[in-house]
Coordinates of C-alpha atoms and ligand atoms in Angstrom, one line a residue:
M1 CA -24.5 -18.8 25.8
K2 CA -23.3 -15.6 24.8
K3 CA -22.7 -15.1 20.9
I4 CA -19.0 -16.9 20.0
Q5 CA -16.8 -14.1 18.4
M6 CA -13.3 -14.8 16.5
V7 CA -12.1 -11.4 18.6
D8 CA -14.2 -10.2 21.4
L9 CA -12.3 -6.5 21.3
K10 CA -15.9 -5.2 22.8
G11 CA -15.8 -7.5 26.0
Q12 CA -11.9 -6.5 26.5
Y13 CA -12.6 -2.7 26.3
E14 CA -15.6 -3.3 28.8
H15 CA -12.8 -4.2 31.5
I16 CA -10.5 -0.7 31.0
K17 CA -13.2 1.2 29.5
E18 CA -12.9 4.2 32.2
R19 CA -9.0 4.5 32.0
V20 CA -9.3 4.3 27.8
N21 CA -11.9 6.8 27.6
Q22 CA -10.5 9.4 30.0
S23 CA -6.8 9.2 28.6
V24 CA -8.2 9.5 25.3
L25 CA -10.1 12.9 26.6
D26 CA -6.9 14.0 27.8
V27 CA -5.2 13.4 24.8
I28 CA -8.1 15.7 22.8
E29 CA -7.9 18.2 25.9
S30 CA -4.0 18.3 25.2
T31 CA -3.9 18.7 21.3
A32 CA -0.6 17.1 21.3
Y33 CA -1.6 14.7 18.8
I34 CA 1.3 13.6 17.3
N35 CA 4.7 12.5 18.8
G36 CA 3.1 14.0 21.9
P37 CA 4.0 12.6 25.5
E38 CA 2.0 9.4 25.0
V39 CA 4.1 8.4 22.7
H40 CA 7.0 8.9 24.4
Q41 CA 5.9 7.4 27.8
F42 CA 4.6 4.6 25.6
Q43 CA 7.7 3.7 24.3
K44 CA 9.6 3.9 27.1
E45 CA 6.8 1.5 29.0
L46 CA 7.5 -0.8 26.0
E47 CA 11.6 -0.8 26.0
D48 CA 11.1 -1.9 29.6
Y49 CA 8.3 -4.6 29.0
L50 CA 10.5 -6.1 26.1
G51 CA 13.9 -5.7 27.6
V52 CA 15.0 -3.9 24.3
K53 CA 17.2 -0.7 24.0
H54 CA 15.2 1.1 21.7
V55 CA 11.2 1.1 20.7
I56 CA 10.4 3.2 17.3
P57 CA 7.0 3.3 17.1
C58 CA 5.5 3.8 13.6
A59 CA 1.9 3.8 11.8
N60 CA 1.2 0.1 11.4
G61 CA 3.3 -3.3 11.4
T62 CA 3.7 -3.6 7.5
D63 CA 5.4 -0.2 7.7
A64 CA 7.6 -1.3 10.6
L65 CA 8.8 -4.2 8.8
Q66 CA 9.8 -1.9 5.7
I67 CA 11.1 0.5 7.7
A68 CA 13.3 -2.0 9.5
M69 CA 15.0 -3.1 6.1
M70 CA 15.4 0.0 5.0
G71 CA 17.1 0.7 8.5
L72 CA 19.7 -2.0 7.2
G73 CA 20.8 -0.4 4.1
L74 CA 19.3 -3.5 2.4
Q75 CA 19.4 -2.6 -1.7
P76 CA 17.7 -3.7 -5.0
G77 CA 19.1 -7.6 -5.9
D78 CA 19.6 -8.3 -2.2
E79 CA 17.6 -11.6 -1.1
V80 CA 15.9 -11.8 1.6
I81 CA 14.9 -15.2 3.0
T82 CA 11.5 -15.7 4.1
A83 CA 8.4 -17.9 5.5
D84 CA 5.9 -19.2 2.6
F85 CA 3.2 -19.9 5.2
T86 CA 2.5 -16.4 6.4
F87 CA 0.8 -13.1 5.9
A88 CA 1.7 -11.2 2.8
A89 CA 2.7 -8.3 4.3
T90 CA 6.1 -10.0 5.1
V91 CA 6.9 -10.7 1.5
E92 CA 5.4 -7.3 0.3
V93 CA 7.7 -4.9 1.8
I94 CA 10.9 -6.9 0.6
A95 CA 9.5 -7.0 -2.7
L96 CA 8.5 -3.3 -2.7
L97 CA 11.8 -2.2 -1.4
G98 CA 13.0 -4.2 -5.2
L99 CA 14.7 -6.9 -3.1
T100 CA 14.1 -10.3 -4.0
P101 CA 11.6 -12.5 -2.1
V102 CA 13.1 -15.9 -1.4
L103 CA 10.4 -18.1 0.0
V104 CA 10.8 -21.4 2.0
D105 CA 8.8 -23.7 3.2
V106 CA 7.9 -24.2 7.1
D107 CA 8.2 -26.5 10.1
P108 CA 5.2 -29.0 10.3
V109 CA 4.9 -28.8 13.9
N110 CA 5.4 -25.2 14.9
F111 CA 4.7 -23.9 11.2
N112 CA 7.8 -21.7 11.4
I113 CA 10.4 -21.3 8.9
D114 CA 12.1 -24.4 8.4
I115 CA 16.0 -24.3 9.2
S116 CA 17.1 -26.5 6.8
A117 CA 15.3 -24.6 3.9
I118 CA 17.1 -21.3 5.2
K119 CA 20.3 -23.6 4.5
K120 CA 19.5 -24.8 1.5
A121 CA 18.1 -21.1 0.3
I122 CA 21.4 -19.2 1.1
T123 CA 23.2 -17.7 -2.2
P124 CA 25.9 -15.2 -2.1
K125 CA 23.0 -12.4 -2.6
T126 CA 21.4 -13.4 0.5
K127 CA 21.4 -10.4 3.2
A128 CA 19.0 -11.4 5.3
I129 CA 16.4 -13.5 6.9
V130 CA 12.9 -12.4 7.9
P131 CA 11.3 -15.2 10.9
V132 CA 7.7 -14.8 11.6
H133 CA 6.7 -15.8 15.2
L134 CA 3.7 -17.3 13.5
F135 CA 0.1 -17.5 15.9
G136 CA 2.2 -16.4 18.8
L137 CA 5.1 -18.8 19.0
S138 CA 8.8 -18.0 18.1
A139 CA 10.5 -19.4 15.6
D140 CA 13.6 -21.3 16.3
M141 CA 15.9 -18.2 16.9
D142 CA 19.2 -20.2 18.1
A143 CA 19.4 -21.9 14.8
I144 CA 18.4 -18.6 12.9
M145 CA 21.2 -16.6 14.5
E146 CA 23.6 -19.4 14.1
I147 CA 22.8 -19.3 10.9
A148 CA 23.1 -15.8 10.3
E149 CA 26.2 -15.4 12.1
E150 CA 28.1 -17.9 9.9
H151 CA 27.0 -16.3 6.4
N152 CA 26.9 -12.7 7.8
L153 CA 22.9 -11.7 7.5
Y154 CA 20.9 -9.5 9.4
V155 CA 17.7 -11.1 11.3
I156 CA 14.8 -9.6 11.2
E157 CA 12.4 -10.6 13.4
D158 CA 8.4 -9.9 12.3
N159 CA 6.9 -10.0 15.9
A160 CA 3.4 -8.8 14.7
Q161 CA 1.7 -11.9 15.9
G162 CA 4.2 -12.7 18.7
I163 CA 4.6 -9.7 21.5
G164 CA 4.8 -11.2 24.7
A165 CA 6.1 -14.9 23.9
K166 CA 9.4 -16.3 25.1
Y167 CA 12.0 -18.0 23.1
T168 CA 13.7 -20.5 25.7
S169 CA 17.6 -20.9 24.3
G170 CA 19.3 -24.4 24.3
D171 CA 21.1 -22.5 27.2
G172 CA 17.9 -22.8 28.9
S173 CA 17.7 -18.4 29.0
K174 CA 14.7 -16.5 28.1
K175 CA 14.1 -13.9 25.7
M176 CA 11.3 -12.0 24.7
T177 CA 10.8 -12.4 21.0
G178 CA 11.9 -9.3 18.8
S179 CA 14.7 -8.8 21.0
I180 CA 16.6 -11.8 19.6
G181 CA 17.9 -10.5 16.1
H182 CA 19.1 -7.3 15.2
V183 CA 15.8 -5.4 14.3
A184 CA 12.0 -6.8 15.0
S185 CA 8.9 -5.1 13.6
T186 CA 5.2 -5.7 15.3
S187 CA 1.7 -4.5 14.7
F188 CA -0.9 -3.2 17.0
F189 CA -3.6 -3.7 14.1
P190 CA -7.0 -3.7 17.3
S191 CA -6.8 -8.0 16.8
K192 CA -3.4 -8.3 17.3
N193 CA -2.4 -9.3 21.2
L194 CA -1.5 -5.9 22.3
G195 CA -4.2 -3.9 19.5
C196 CA -4.6 -0.4 19.8
Y197 CA -8.2 1.6 18.2
G198 CA -6.8 1.9 14.9
D199 CA -3.4 1.4 13.2
G200 CA -0.1 1.4 14.9
G201 CA 3.2 -0.5 14.7
A202 CA 6.7 -0.5 16.1
I203 CA 10.2 -1.3 15.4
F204 CA 12.5 -2.5 18.1
T205 CA 16.5 -2.6 18.3
N206 CA 19.5 -3.3 20.8
D207 CA 21.8 -1.4 18.3
D208 CA 22.2 2.4 18.9
D209 CA 23.2 3.2 15.5
L210 CA 20.3 1.4 14.0
A211 CA 18.0 2.9 15.8
H212 CA 19.4 6.8 15.5
T213 CA 19.1 6.1 11.5
I214 CA 15.6 4.4 11.9
R215 CA 14.2 7.3 14.1
G216 CA 15.4 9.9 10.9
I217 CA 13.8 7.0 8.2
V218 CA 10.5 7.4 9.9
N219 CA 10.2 11.0 10.0
H220 CA 11.1 12.1 6.0
G221 CA 14.6 11.2 6.5
M222 CA 15.3 14.1 8.8
Y223 CA 17.9 13.9 11.9
V224 CA 18.0 17.9 12.1
R225 CA 15.1 19.6 11.2
Y226 CA 14.7 20.5 7.5
H227 CA 17.8 18.6 6.5
H228 CA 17.0 15.4 4.7
D229 CA 19.7 13.1 5.1
V230 CA 18.3 9.8 3.6
V231 CA 14.9 9.3 1.8
G232 CA 12.5 8.3 4.1
V233 CA 8.6 7.8 4.9
N234 CA 6.1 9.2 7.0
S235 CA 4.8 6.7 9.6
R236 CA 3.9 7.7 12.9
L237 CA 1.8 6.4 15.6
D238 CA -0.5 9.1 16.9
S239 CA -1.2 9.7 20.6
I240 CA -4.6 8.5 20.6
Q241 CA -3.5 5.3 20.1
A242 CA -0.3 5.2 22.1
T243 CA -2.5 6.0 25.1
V244 CA -4.8 3.3 24.2
L245 CA -1.8 0.8 24.2
R246 CA -0.7 2.3 27.5
A247 CA -3.7 1.2 29.3
K248 CA -3.5 -2.3 27.4
L249 CA 0.2 -2.8 28.1
P250 CA -0.1 -3.5 31.9
N251 CA -2.7 -6.0 31.3
L252 CA -1.0 -7.8 27.9
D253 CA 1.0 -11.1 30.3
S254 CA -2.9 -11.5 31.9
Y255 CA -4.6 -11.0 28.3
N256 CA -1.7 -13.7 27.2
T257 CA -2.6 -15.9 30.0
A258 CA -5.9 -16.0 29.3
R259 CA -5.2 -17.2 26.0
R260 CA -2.7 -19.7 26.4
N261 CA -5.7 -21.0 29.0
A262 CA -8.4 -21.3 26.5
A263 CA -5.6 -23.2 24.5
R264 CA -4.9 -25.4 26.8
K265 CA -9.0 -26.0 27.4
Y266 CA -9.4 -26.8 23.6
T267 CA -6.1 -28.9 23.3
K268 CA -7.7 -30.9 26.3
A269 CA -10.7 -31.6 24.7
F270 CA -9.3 -32.9 21.2
E271 CA -7.0 -34.8 22.9
G272 CA -7.2 -38.5 21.3
H273 CA -8.6 -37.3 18.3
E274 CA -6.5 -39.0 15.9
N275 CA -7.7 -36.4 12.9
I276 CA -7.3 -33.6 14.9
I277 CA -3.8 -32.4 15.5
T278 CA -4.0 -29.7 18.1
P279 CA -1.0 -26.7 18.1
T280 CA 2.6 -27.4 19.7
G281 CA 3.2 -25.4 22.9
F282 CA 6.7 -25.7 22.4
C283 CA 8.9 -26.2 26.1
D284 CA 9.3 -30.2 25.4
A285 CA 5.5 -30.3 25.7
G286 CA 5.0 -32.2 22.5
N287 CA 1.3 -31.2 21.6
S288 CA 0.1 -30.3 25.2
I289 CA 0.6 -27.1 26.6
C290 CA 2.5 -27.4 30.2
D291 CA 0.7 -25.2 32.7
S292 CA 4.3 -23.0 33.4
C293 CA 4.8 -22.4 29.6
D294 CA 4.8 -18.8 28.7
C295 CA 6.4 -20.0 25.4
H296 CA 3.0 -19.6 23.0
V297 CA 0.9 -16.5 23.5
F298 CA -1.6 -18.0 20.9
H299 CA -2.5 -14.9 18.4
Q300 CA -4.5 -18.3 17.0
Y301 CA -5.4 -21.1 18.0
T302 CA -5.0 -23.6 14.4
L303 CA -5.5 -26.7 14.2
R304 CA -4.6 -29.1 11.2
V305 CA -7.8 -31.5 10.6
L306 CA -6.5 -35.0 8.6
N307 CA -9.2 -36.8 6.2
T308 CA -11.7 -33.8 7.1
D309 CA -13.0 -31.6 4.1
R310 CA -11.5 -28.8 6.0
D311 CA -13.8 -26.3 3.7
A312 CA -17.0 -28.0 4.8
L313 CA -15.6 -28.1 8.5
V314 CA -15.4 -24.0 8.1
K315 CA -18.9 -23.9 6.8
H316 CA -20.2 -26.4 9.2
L317 CA -18.6 -24.1 12.5
N318 CA -20.2 -20.7 10.3
D319 CA -23.7 -22.7 10.2
N320 CA -23.5 -23.2 14.1
S321 CA -22.5 -19.4 14.7
I322 CA -18.9 -20.0 15.4
P323 CA -16.5 -17.9 13.3
C324 CA -13.5 -19.4 12.2
G325 CA -10.6 -18.6 10.0
V326 CA -7.7 -19.9 7.8
Y327 CA -4.8 -18.7 7.9
Y328 CA -3.8 -18.9 5.5
P329 CA -5.4 -20.6 2.2
I330 CA -2.7 -19.9 -0.3
P331 CA 1.0 -20.6 0.1
L332 CA 2.6 -16.9 -0.7
H333 CA 5.1 -18.5 -3.6
R334 CA 1.6 -19.4 -5.6
Q335 CA 0.3 -15.9 -5.2
K336 CA 0.3 -14.1 -8.5
A337 CA 2.3 -11.2 -7.4
Y338 CA 5.2 -13.5 -6.0
L339 CA 5.6 -16.0 -8.6
D340 CA 9.2 -17.1 -9.2
E341 CA 10.1 -19.5 -11.8
R342 CA 13.0 -20.5 -9.3
Y343 CA 10.6 -22.2 -7.3
N344 CA 10.1 -25.7 -7.2
E345 CA 7.0 -27.1 -5.7
N346 CA 8.6 -30.3 -4.6
D347 CA 10.1 -27.5 -2.4
F348 CA 6.7 -26.6 -0.1
G349 CA 5.4 -30.1 0.7
V350 CA 4.5 -28.6 4.3
T351 CA 3.1 -25.2 2.9
N352 CA 1.7 -26.7 0.4
E353 CA -0.4 -29.5 2.9
L354 CA -0.9 -27.2 5.4
V355 CA -3.0 -24.7 3.3
T356 CA -5.8 -27.4 3.0
Q357 CA -5.8 -28.2 6.8
V358 CA -5.4 -25.8 9.2
V359 CA -8.1 -23.9 10.8
S360 CA -8.4 -21.2 13.2
L361 CA -10.6 -21.5 16.2
P362 CA -12.0 -18.5 18.3
M363 CA -9.1 -16.9 20.4
H364 CA -9.4 -14.1 22.7
T365 CA -9.2 -12.6 25.9
E366 CA -12.9 -12.9 27.2
L367 CA -13.7 -16.8 25.9
D368 CA -15.6 -18.7 28.5
D369 CA -16.1 -22.5 29.2
E370 CA -19.4 -23.0 27.4
Q371 CA -18.0 -21.2 24.6
I372 CA -15.3 -23.6 24.6
S373 CA -17.2 -26.6 25.1
F374 CA -19.9 -25.8 22.3
I375 CA -16.7 -25.2 19.8
T376 CA -15.1 -28.2 20.5
E377 CA -18.0 -29.9 20.2
T378 CA -19.1 -29.0 17.3
V379 CA -15.3 -29.3 15.1
I380 CA -15.6 -33.3 16.9
N381 CA -18.7 -34.3 15.8
F382 CA -18.2 -33.0 12.1
V383 CA -14.5 -34.3 11.9
N384 CA -15.8 -37.7 13.4
Q385 CA -18.2 -38.4 10.5
G386 CA -15.7 -37.4 8.2
Ligands
LIG401 C1 -0.3 -8.5 10.9 C2 0.9 -8.3 10.6 C3 1.7 -7.7 9.7 C4 0.8 -6.3 9.3 O1 0.3 -5.3 10.5 P1 -0.1 -4.2 10.1 O2 -0.2 -3.3 11.4 O3 -1.6 -4.7 9.6 O4 0.4 -3.2 8.8 C5 2.5 -7.8 9.3 N1 3.2 -9.6 9.5 C6 2.4 -10.4 10.3 C7 3.0 -11.6 10.3 C8 1.0 -9.7 10.7 O5 0.0 -10.9 11.4

């Protein structure tokens, strides 16, 4: 059996090696390293893929979130609601800008921001909601957009884990995640579903004025050369990363299909094991993943294990040369940097439980059946004992 990896970037590279190598060499020869034609082409291709009017490339996914919030003109003291169960970047940039993060609990089935918790957290100071499409599954965007409209709030989608996922509205129409809120951000960190070979990120919006504002912010607040109208940042995607992304973007749907196929096999193997809760596939399919489903792009395949010592399971998997991850082991509201005396532990029942139960299995485009069988058998044997 091939050695199991959490993310197999090398295996994926082998399939696109010739194109990537040649195009990276071409960029080097061209010397257009920053803001070159490759960056511009990638921007256009991603706009087409997502069906959004504007993509603004930038240096990483954390910058993308920060710049989106700067572009909306959020001011110190404004409250921004986001999920307690996510990667820290989301809450970090809120705090960094002097805005007030308001963390709320998540839904136990889809792991995304809980709609009733959002409603409860709204105050006259609330200005924005940041749903995270966690692990590659869209948050409930119909409900979030409805709340935003009612309370006149901005919606900033953190699409770092969800690129290529579709959200099905109540009326049956499908939209790409990142094209629904007022603005969205993504990351091209190597392990993300669309990853480059370094750091990268992008902001998406359909709003022409906001796109203009953001294009200035990413470039030192310049709209006319050497005229600095607003305080900006320096955040750029470089041409070498853009050319890698151009080679990978045409494969993104097939990469996500490969992830979904692996997820379907995992879920099938765990069927009927009452202490193992498999991730929802959405699409009314409950915890199974329907064949035509293009909702979930499985950035992570995350189980909840019940009546089991999760940390001992992690050790057991590692002892069997199976890498795995605990995303995330500590709720953000209990992180030292984000403590807030207004939080009440009783409001975080789901996150507090998830952090003790979740385990994410190896997930990438190159998993084979032998590896999946070995992983699922090793999990099942341990959980049964427990
Ligand atoms: C990866 C990630 C980010 C940050 O992206 P970087 O490119 O690493 O800065 C932000 N939010 C979420 C949910 C992420 O998973």
